[in-house]
Amino acid sequence: MAALKGLLKKGLGEMDFNTGGGLINWFPGHMAAATRAIRNRLKLADLVIEVRDARIPLSSINVNLQPHLSAKRRVIALNKKDLANPNIMHKWVNYFETGKQDCIPINAHSKSSVTKLLELVELKLKEVMSKEPTLLVMVVGVPNVGKSCLINSIHQIAHSRFPVQEKMKRAAVGPLPGVTQDIAGFKIANKPSIYVLDTPGVLVPSISDIETGLKLALAGSVKDSVVGEERIAQYFLAVLNTRGTPFHWKHLNNRRVDAIANEPEENHRYDLKNLKQRKGVPNRSDLVYVEDIVAGVQRALYSTLAEFDGNVEDEGDLENLIDLQFGALQKALKIPHKASEARLMVSKKFLTLFRAGKLGPFILDDVPDAKPV
């Protein structure tokens, strides 16, 4: 990993994560105001659901809020578990449990998954329920970890489970980080009355560790335009190569390629930009097309790494390998050689595949040896 750290300092390390300007200013004024509001409301909260990205269980924390959160009843919800490596996820759950911290991996889009989270919340609030007629639950987390999606799923479950009289207001959900900018409360149950507060995404005002910032950017918690798609893609390629991940994709290289072998490109209705179909009902060609793109990307990265005669632990060699892989990805993603900003186009499509889980499940953070504080 020495080469990865060297690359961060050399090329990526030119970035400056700060609040007052510089190359990267990623702490908007509304987030600073939200942080103050959240701290004040935390004093009233009976329980806090801290939503984190399951792919970055530590990098997606809000450092400034941790002292306040640790003093409250808290459940850590590791969202997007469907995108995280299940072979490692149980180690993270064990890590938090050894520190006497309740933790549950969830998929905010899954009713059964969110139901399990609510059961844990109710268990944690059992002692308070008999004493207080009204309970307040806060949902906090950094941008784009799925807080608003979780709120909407809780609403759907609560609407079918409890006799909620008033019309329930849905939380705003968007693909860009920081879309929810107002603190709003939602009643989800009666007897006792339980209110859930959705809060704006909040990031710490500065990050001394460049890699943590890049992990947040890769997971989508920082807007791509702030960091730069090429920088993010370069970092992800460095991670894949130093971990040897493309070698694990070797068995996938024999995947099917018969259904669309002779189909012209214009027949495919799948939009790689967001991995959603343009129109119509899903058909086999659409699905096969995406699988074929993914297989091509994986083969390209495997081939370049397998044929590379350098050392991925050497900073210079790793940088050269990544340059070669950008070229291989350009071919795999069918981006014209003479296209202007081809490297940027490669980066955008490559990141789209990762964020949609098409390249497989990942957990970018390493499980610490020490117990959580």
Short mmCIF file of C-alpha atoms in Angstrom, two decimals:
data_model
loop_
_atom_site.label_atom_id
_atom_site.label_comp_id
_atom_site.label_asym_id
_atom_site.label_seq_id
_atom_site.Cartn_x
_atom_site.Cartn_y
_atom_site.Cartn_z
CA MET A 1 0.00 0.00 0.00
CA ALA A 2 3.05 2.26 0.08
CA ALA A 3 2.68 2.99 -3.63
CA LEU A 4 -0.96 4.00 -3.13
CA LYS A 5 -0.03 6.42 -0.36
CA GLY A 6 2.80 7.78 -2.48
CA LEU A 7 0.45 8.33 -5.40
CA LEU A 8 -1.96 10.16 -3.11
CA LYS A 9 0.79 12.51 -1.97
CA LYS A 10 2.21 13.03 -5.45
CA GLY A 11 -0.73 13.56 -7.79
CA LEU A 12 -3.88 13.38 -5.73
CA GLY A 13 -2.28 15.05 -2.74
CA GLU A 14 -2.37 18.38 -4.52
CA MET A 15 -6.01 18.56 -3.48
CA ASP A 16 -6.84 20.54 -0.38
CA PHE A 17 -9.98 19.60 1.55
CA ASN A 18 -10.93 22.73 3.46
CA THR A 19 -13.73 25.13 4.31
CA GLY A 20 -12.27 28.46 3.33
CA GLY A 21 -11.53 28.00 -0.36
CA GLY A 22 -8.49 26.54 -2.07
CA LEU A 23 -8.80 23.83 -4.69
CA ILE A 24 -11.50 21.91 -2.85
CA ASN A 25 -14.24 23.64 -0.88
CA TRP A 26 -16.68 20.95 0.14
CA PHE A 27 -18.38 22.31 3.25
CA PRO A 28 -21.20 24.63 2.01
CA GLY A 29 -22.65 27.23 4.33
CA HIS A 30 -25.95 25.39 4.72
CA MET A 31 -24.05 22.38 6.09
CA ALA A 32 -22.33 24.53 8.72
CA ALA A 33 -25.70 25.90 9.81
CA ALA A 34 -27.18 22.40 9.83
CA THR A 35 -24.39 21.16 12.08
CA ARG A 36 -25.29 23.76 14.69
CA ALA A 37 -28.99 22.94 14.43
CA ILE A 38 -28.33 19.20 14.77
CA ARG A 39 -26.24 19.70 17.89
CA ASN A 40 -29.08 21.62 19.49
CA ARG A 41 -31.69 19.02 18.56
CA LEU A 42 -29.51 16.15 19.72
CA LYS A 43 -30.15 17.32 23.27
CA LEU A 44 -33.83 16.44 22.80
CA ALA A 45 -33.34 13.14 20.95
CA ASP A 46 -34.13 9.88 22.73
CA LEU A 47 -32.26 7.85 20.11
CA VAL A 48 -30.06 8.53 17.10
CA ILE A 49 -29.90 6.45 13.94
CA GLU A 50 -26.50 7.22 12.47
CA VAL A 51 -26.55 6.20 8.81
CA ARG A 52 -23.21 5.31 7.30
CA ASP A 53 -22.19 3.93 3.92
CA ALA A 54 -21.52 0.20 4.34
CA ARG A 55 -18.65 0.50 1.84
CA ILE A 56 -16.88 3.04 4.07
CA PRO A 57 -18.03 2.37 7.67
CA LEU A 58 -15.39 4.64 9.19
CA SER A 59 -14.75 7.17 6.44
CA SER A 60 -18.45 8.08 6.35
CA ILE A 61 -18.64 9.27 9.95
CA ASN A 62 -19.00 12.88 10.99
CA VAL A 63 -16.02 13.41 13.27
CA ASN A 64 -17.33 16.61 14.82
CA LEU A 65 -20.62 15.03 15.84
CA GLN A 66 -19.15 11.83 17.32
CA PRO A 67 -18.70 13.20 20.88
CA HIS A 68 -22.38 14.22 20.87
CA LEU A 69 -23.56 10.95 19.32
CA SER A 70 -21.60 8.72 21.69
CA ALA A 71 -23.48 10.23 24.62
CA LYS A 72 -26.88 9.20 23.17
CA ARG A 73 -28.68 5.92 22.56
CA ARG A 74 -27.45 5.15 19.10
CA VAL A 75 -27.87 2.60 16.34
CA ILE A 76 -25.34 2.61 13.51
CA ALA A 77 -27.11 1.67 10.27
CA LEU A 78 -24.65 0.55 7.60
CA ASN A 79 -26.72 1.35 4.52
CA LYS A 80 -26.19 0.08 0.97
CA LYS A 81 -25.21 -3.34 2.27
CA ASP A 82 -26.14 -4.72 -1.15
CA LEU A 83 -23.09 -2.86 -2.52
CA ALA A 84 -20.75 -3.99 0.27
CA ASN A 85 -18.70 -7.19 0.44
CA PRO A 86 -20.73 -9.66 2.55
CA ASN A 87 -17.59 -11.64 3.36
CA ILE A 88 -16.22 -8.65 5.26
CA MET A 89 -19.43 -7.07 6.53
CA HIS A 90 -19.75 -9.44 9.49
CA LYS A 91 -16.28 -8.37 10.65
CA TRP A 92 -17.46 -4.77 10.80
CA VAL A 93 -20.57 -5.72 12.77
CA ASN A 94 -18.37 -7.63 15.20
CA TYR A 95 -16.00 -4.64 15.41
CA PHE A 96 -18.77 -2.31 16.55
CA GLU A 97 -20.35 -4.88 18.85
CA THR A 98 -17.05 -5.43 20.66
CA GLY A 99 -17.17 -1.72 21.44
CA LYS A 100 -20.71 -2.17 22.81
CA GLN A 101 -22.19 -0.26 19.91
CA ASP A 102 -25.38 -1.42 18.21
CA CYS A 103 -24.83 -1.85 14.49
CA ILE A 104 -26.98 -3.29 11.73
CA PRO A 105 -26.31 -3.53 7.97
CA ILE A 106 -29.36 -2.40 5.97
CA ASN A 107 -30.68 -1.76 2.50
CA ALA A 108 -32.90 1.31 2.77
CA HIS A 109 -34.84 0.18 -0.32
CA SER A 110 -35.80 -3.12 1.34
CA LYS A 111 -38.92 -3.23 3.53
CA SER A 112 -37.71 -6.29 5.45
CA SER A 113 -34.31 -4.72 6.06
CA VAL A 114 -35.76 -1.45 7.38
CA THR A 115 -38.25 -3.42 9.49
CA LYS A 116 -35.34 -5.12 11.27
CA LEU A 117 -33.82 -1.71 11.94
CA LEU A 118 -37.10 -0.46 13.44
CA GLU A 119 -37.29 -3.53 15.64
CA LEU A 120 -33.83 -2.75 16.98
CA VAL A 121 -34.81 0.90 17.54
CA GLU A 122 -37.94 -0.16 19.42
CA LEU A 123 -35.88 -2.54 21.56
CA LYS A 124 -33.47 0.25 22.41
CA LEU A 125 -36.37 2.56 23.34
CA LYS A 126 -38.27 -0.04 25.38
CA GLU A 127 -37.22 1.39 28.75
CA VAL A 128 -38.15 4.93 27.74
CA MET A 129 -41.51 4.01 26.18
CA SER A 130 -43.12 3.34 29.55
CA LYS A 131 -42.00 6.72 30.90
CA GLU A 132 -42.40 9.16 28.02
CA PRO A 133 -45.56 9.83 25.96
CA THR A 134 -43.52 11.26 23.08
CA LEU A 135 -40.19 10.01 21.77
CA LEU A 136 -37.84 11.63 19.31
CA VAL A 137 -35.57 9.72 16.93
CA MET A 138 -32.98 11.55 14.86
CA VAL A 139 -31.48 10.32 11.61
CA VAL A 140 -28.05 11.76 10.88
CA GLY A 141 -25.20 11.09 8.48
CA VAL A 142 -22.96 12.50 5.78
CA PRO A 143 -24.46 13.33 2.35
CA ASN A 144 -25.76 10.62 0.05
CA VAL A 145 -25.62 7.69 2.48
CA GLY A 146 -29.34 7.11 2.00
CA LYS A 147 -30.92 8.98 4.90
CA SER A 148 -33.90 10.31 2.94
CA CYS A 149 -34.49 6.95 1.30
CA LEU A 150 -34.52 5.36 4.76
CA ILE A 151 -37.01 7.97 5.99
CA ASN A 152 -39.34 7.22 3.08
CA SER A 153 -39.13 3.48 3.73
CA ILE A 154 -39.91 4.06 7.42
CA HIS A 155 -42.96 6.09 6.35
CA GLN A 156 -44.27 3.29 4.17
CA ILE A 157 -43.89 0.77 6.98
CA ALA A 158 -45.37 3.11 9.60
CA HIS A 159 -48.34 3.93 7.38
CA SER A 160 -49.33 0.26 7.23
CA ARG A 161 -48.50 -0.49 10.86
CA PHE A 162 -49.76 2.51 12.86
CA PRO A 163 -52.97 4.60 12.74
CA VAL A 164 -51.21 7.76 11.67
CA GLN A 165 -53.89 10.41 11.14
CA GLU A 166 -52.07 13.29 9.48
CA LYS A 167 -50.82 13.19 5.94
CA MET A 168 -47.19 12.12 5.98
CA LYS A 169 -44.72 14.30 4.20
CA ARG A 170 -42.06 12.51 2.16
CA ALA A 171 -38.41 13.43 2.38
CA ALA A 172 -36.69 14.85 -0.68
CA VAL A 173 -34.42 12.30 -2.35
CA GLY A 174 -31.86 13.13 -5.01
CA PRO A 175 -28.77 11.63 -6.65
CA LEU A 176 -26.51 14.46 -5.55
CA PRO A 177 -25.06 14.82 -2.04
CA GLY A 178 -26.57 17.45 0.23
CA VAL A 179 -30.00 17.54 -1.44
CA THR A 180 -31.90 17.56 1.89
CA GLN A 181 -31.19 20.98 3.36
CA ASP A 182 -33.96 21.56 5.93
CA ILE A 183 -34.48 19.73 9.21
CA ALA A 184 -38.02 18.33 9.18
CA GLY A 185 -39.89 16.05 11.58
CA PHE A 186 -42.18 13.14 10.65
CA LYS A 187 -44.59 11.32 12.92
CA ILE A 188 -44.31 7.57 12.43
CA ALA A 189 -46.25 6.06 15.34
CA ASN A 190 -48.81 6.63 18.11
CA LYS A 191 -48.95 5.37 21.70
CA PRO A 192 -46.27 6.39 22.29
CA SER A 193 -45.92 9.05 19.65
CA ILE A 194 -42.61 8.61 17.87
CA TYR A 195 -41.21 11.28 15.62
CA VAL A 196 -38.30 10.76 13.24
CA LEU A 197 -36.23 13.74 12.16
CA ASP A 198 -34.50 13.72 8.82
CA THR A 199 -31.45 15.98 8.88
CA PRO A 200 -29.26 17.51 6.18
CA GLY A 201 -26.13 15.67 5.17
CA VAL A 202 -23.23 17.06 7.14
CA LEU A 203 -19.51 16.70 6.46
CA VAL A 204 -16.67 17.69 8.73
CA PRO A 205 -15.22 21.09 7.80
CA SER A 206 -11.75 19.72 7.09
CA ILE A 207 -10.12 16.35 6.54
CA SER A 208 -6.44 15.82 7.14
CA ASP A 209 -6.47 12.42 5.43
CA ILE A 210 -6.71 12.81 1.65
CA GLU A 211 -7.65 9.16 1.20
CA THR A 212 -10.69 9.54 3.45
CA GLY A 213 -11.86 12.42 1.29
CA LEU A 214 -11.34 10.35 -1.86
CA LYS A 215 -13.31 7.43 -0.41
CA LEU A 216 -16.19 9.79 0.32
CA ALA A 217 -15.97 11.11 -3.22
CA LEU A 218 -15.85 7.60 -4.70
CA ALA A 219 -18.94 6.62 -2.71
CA GLY A 220 -20.72 9.78 -3.90
CA SER A 221 -20.78 11.77 -0.65
CA VAL A 222 -18.86 14.59 -2.31
CA LYS A 223 -19.93 15.94 -5.70
CA ASP A 224 -17.76 14.68 -8.55
CA SER A 225 -17.26 18.20 -9.83
CA VAL A 226 -15.64 19.19 -6.53
CA VAL A 227 -12.89 16.56 -6.62
CA GLY A 228 -12.83 15.67 -10.32
CA GLU A 229 -13.95 12.40 -11.91
CA GLU A 230 -10.45 11.61 -13.21
CA ARG A 231 -8.91 11.92 -9.76
CA ILE A 232 -11.58 9.69 -8.26
CA ALA A 233 -11.21 7.07 -11.01
CA GLN A 234 -7.41 7.16 -10.67
CA TYR A 235 -7.74 6.53 -6.94
CA PHE A 236 -10.15 3.62 -7.47
CA LEU A 237 -7.83 2.03 -10.04
CA ALA A 238 -4.96 2.36 -7.57
CA VAL A 239 -7.04 0.57 -4.93
CA LEU A 240 -8.02 -2.23 -7.32
CA ASN A 241 -4.44 -2.80 -8.45
CA THR A 242 -2.82 -2.76 -5.01
CA ARG A 243 -5.47 -5.16 -3.73
CA GLY A 244 -5.15 -7.42 -6.77
CA THR A 245 -8.91 -7.29 -7.30
CA PRO A 246 -8.77 -7.82 -11.12
CA PHE A 247 -7.22 -11.26 -10.51
CA HIS A 248 -10.42 -12.25 -8.68
CA TRP A 249 -12.37 -11.35 -11.80
CA LYS A 250 -10.54 -13.88 -13.95
CA HIS A 251 -13.25 -16.54 -13.63
CA LEU A 252 -15.79 -14.05 -14.98
CA ASN A 253 -14.01 -13.76 -18.31
CA ASN A 254 -15.87 -16.76 -19.74
CA ARG A 255 -19.25 -15.11 -19.23
CA ARG A 256 -21.87 -15.25 -21.98
CA VAL A 257 -21.55 -13.20 -25.15
CA ASP A 258 -23.99 -14.82 -27.53
CA ALA A 259 -27.25 -12.85 -27.29
CA ILE A 260 -25.97 -9.57 -28.71
CA ALA A 261 -22.88 -10.69 -30.57
CA ASN A 262 -24.26 -9.53 -33.90
CA GLU A 263 -26.57 -6.73 -32.76
CA PRO A 264 -25.72 -3.20 -33.90
CA GLU A 265 -24.95 -0.73 -31.10
CA GLU A 266 -28.02 1.41 -31.83
CA ASN A 267 -30.35 -1.46 -30.95
CA HIS A 268 -29.40 -1.30 -27.27
CA ARG A 269 -31.75 0.80 -25.22
CA TYR A 270 -29.63 0.83 -22.07
CA ASP A 271 -28.13 4.13 -20.96
CA LEU A 272 -24.72 3.53 -19.37
CA LYS A 273 -24.74 7.04 -17.92
CA ASN A 274 -27.17 6.06 -15.18
CA LEU A 275 -27.73 2.36 -15.86
CA LYS A 276 -31.46 2.89 -16.36
CA GLN A 277 -33.43 1.89 -19.38
CA ARG A 278 -34.50 4.67 -21.66
CA LYS A 279 -37.95 3.31 -22.50
CA GLY A 280 -39.97 0.16 -22.47
CA VAL A 281 -39.95 -3.08 -20.52
CA PRO A 282 -36.66 -4.82 -19.63
CA ASN A 283 -35.59 -7.41 -22.15
CA ARG A 284 -32.74 -9.84 -22.30
CA SER A 285 -30.67 -7.79 -24.72
CA ASP A 286 -30.63 -4.80 -22.36
CA LEU A 287 -29.38 -6.87 -19.45
CA VAL A 288 -26.91 -8.78 -21.55
CA TYR A 289 -25.56 -5.52 -22.96
CA VAL A 290 -24.66 -4.19 -19.51
CA GLU A 291 -23.18 -7.53 -18.48
CA ASP A 292 -21.08 -7.48 -21.62
CA ILE A 293 -19.81 -3.97 -20.83
CA VAL A 294 -18.95 -5.01 -17.28
CA ALA A 295 -17.18 -8.17 -18.46
CA GLY A 296 -15.21 -6.11 -20.96
CA VAL A 297 -14.12 -3.65 -18.25
CA GLN A 298 -13.09 -6.46 -15.92
CA ARG A 299 -11.17 -8.25 -18.68
CA ALA A 300 -9.39 -5.01 -19.59
CA LEU A 301 -8.22 -4.42 -16.03
CA TYR A 302 -7.26 -8.05 -15.52
CA SER A 303 -5.26 -8.20 -18.76
CA THR A 304 -3.36 -4.99 -18.15
CA LEU A 305 -2.49 -6.01 -14.60
CA ALA A 306 -1.54 -9.58 -15.54
CA GLU A 307 0.69 -8.42 -18.42
CA PHE A 308 2.27 -5.56 -16.48
CA ASP A 309 5.93 -6.27 -15.72
CA GLY A 310 6.29 -3.49 -13.14
CA ASN A 311 5.70 -3.47 -9.39
CA VAL A 312 2.34 -2.14 -8.17
CA GLU A 313 4.04 -1.35 -4.87
CA ASP A 314 6.25 1.13 -6.68
CA GLU A 315 4.69 4.56 -7.00
CA GLY A 316 5.98 5.26 -10.50
CA ASP A 317 5.08 1.81 -11.81
CA LEU A 318 1.58 2.07 -10.37
CA GLU A 319 1.08 5.41 -12.08
CA ASN A 320 2.22 3.95 -15.43
CA LEU A 321 -0.12 0.99 -15.01
CA ILE A 322 -3.07 3.27 -14.37
CA ASP A 323 -2.29 5.23 -17.53
CA LEU A 324 -2.33 1.97 -19.51
CA GLN A 325 -5.62 0.98 -17.91
CA PHE A 326 -7.29 4.23 -18.90
CA GLY A 327 -6.48 3.35 -22.50
CA ALA A 328 -7.79 -0.19 -22.08
CA LEU A 329 -10.98 1.09 -20.46
CA GLN A 330 -11.52 3.51 -23.33
CA LYS A 331 -11.66 0.54 -25.71
CA ALA A 332 -13.80 -1.58 -23.37
CA LEU A 333 -16.30 1.24 -22.92
CA LYS A 334 -16.34 1.90 -26.67
CA ILE A 335 -15.30 5.54 -26.39
CA PRO A 336 -13.94 6.91 -29.70
CA HIS A 337 -10.16 7.30 -29.75
CA LYS A 338 -10.38 10.84 -31.04
CA ALA A 339 -13.14 11.90 -28.67
CA SER A 340 -12.31 15.07 -26.83
CA GLU A 341 -12.06 14.60 -23.09
CA ALA A 342 -12.00 10.82 -23.60
CA ARG A 343 -10.30 10.25 -20.24
CA LEU A 344 -13.06 12.18 -18.50
CA MET A 345 -15.72 10.13 -20.30
CA VAL A 346 -13.95 6.92 -19.25
CA SER A 347 -13.86 8.11 -15.65
CA LYS A 348 -17.56 8.96 -15.55
CA LYS A 349 -18.68 5.63 -16.97
CA PHE A 350 -16.23 3.66 -14.82
CA LEU A 351 -17.49 5.38 -11.66
CA THR A 352 -21.10 4.76 -12.71
CA LEU A 353 -20.43 1.02 -12.92
CA PHE A 354 -18.83 1.00 -9.46
CA ARG A 355 -21.57 3.01 -7.77
CA ALA A 356 -24.28 0.83 -9.30
CA GLY A 357 -22.55 -2.25 -7.89
CA LYS A 358 -21.88 -3.69 -11.36
CA LEU A 359 -18.19 -4.27 -10.62
CA GLY A 360 -19.01 -6.30 -7.53
CA PRO A 361 -19.39 -5.57 -3.80
CA PHE A 362 -16.66 -3.57 -2.07
CA ILE A 363 -15.69 -2.34 1.38
CA LEU A 364 -12.97 0.27 1.02
CA ASP A 365 -12.19 0.76 4.72
CA ASP A 366 -10.04 -1.76 6.59
CA VAL A 367 -11.32 -3.13 9.90
CA PRO A 368 -9.18 -1.54 12.66
CA ASP A 369 -7.37 -3.71 15.19
CA ALA A 370 -8.40 -1.53 18.12
CA LYS A 371 -11.95 -1.41 19.48
CA PRO A 372 -14.09 1.61 18.59
CA VAL A 373 -13.99 4.47 21.08
#
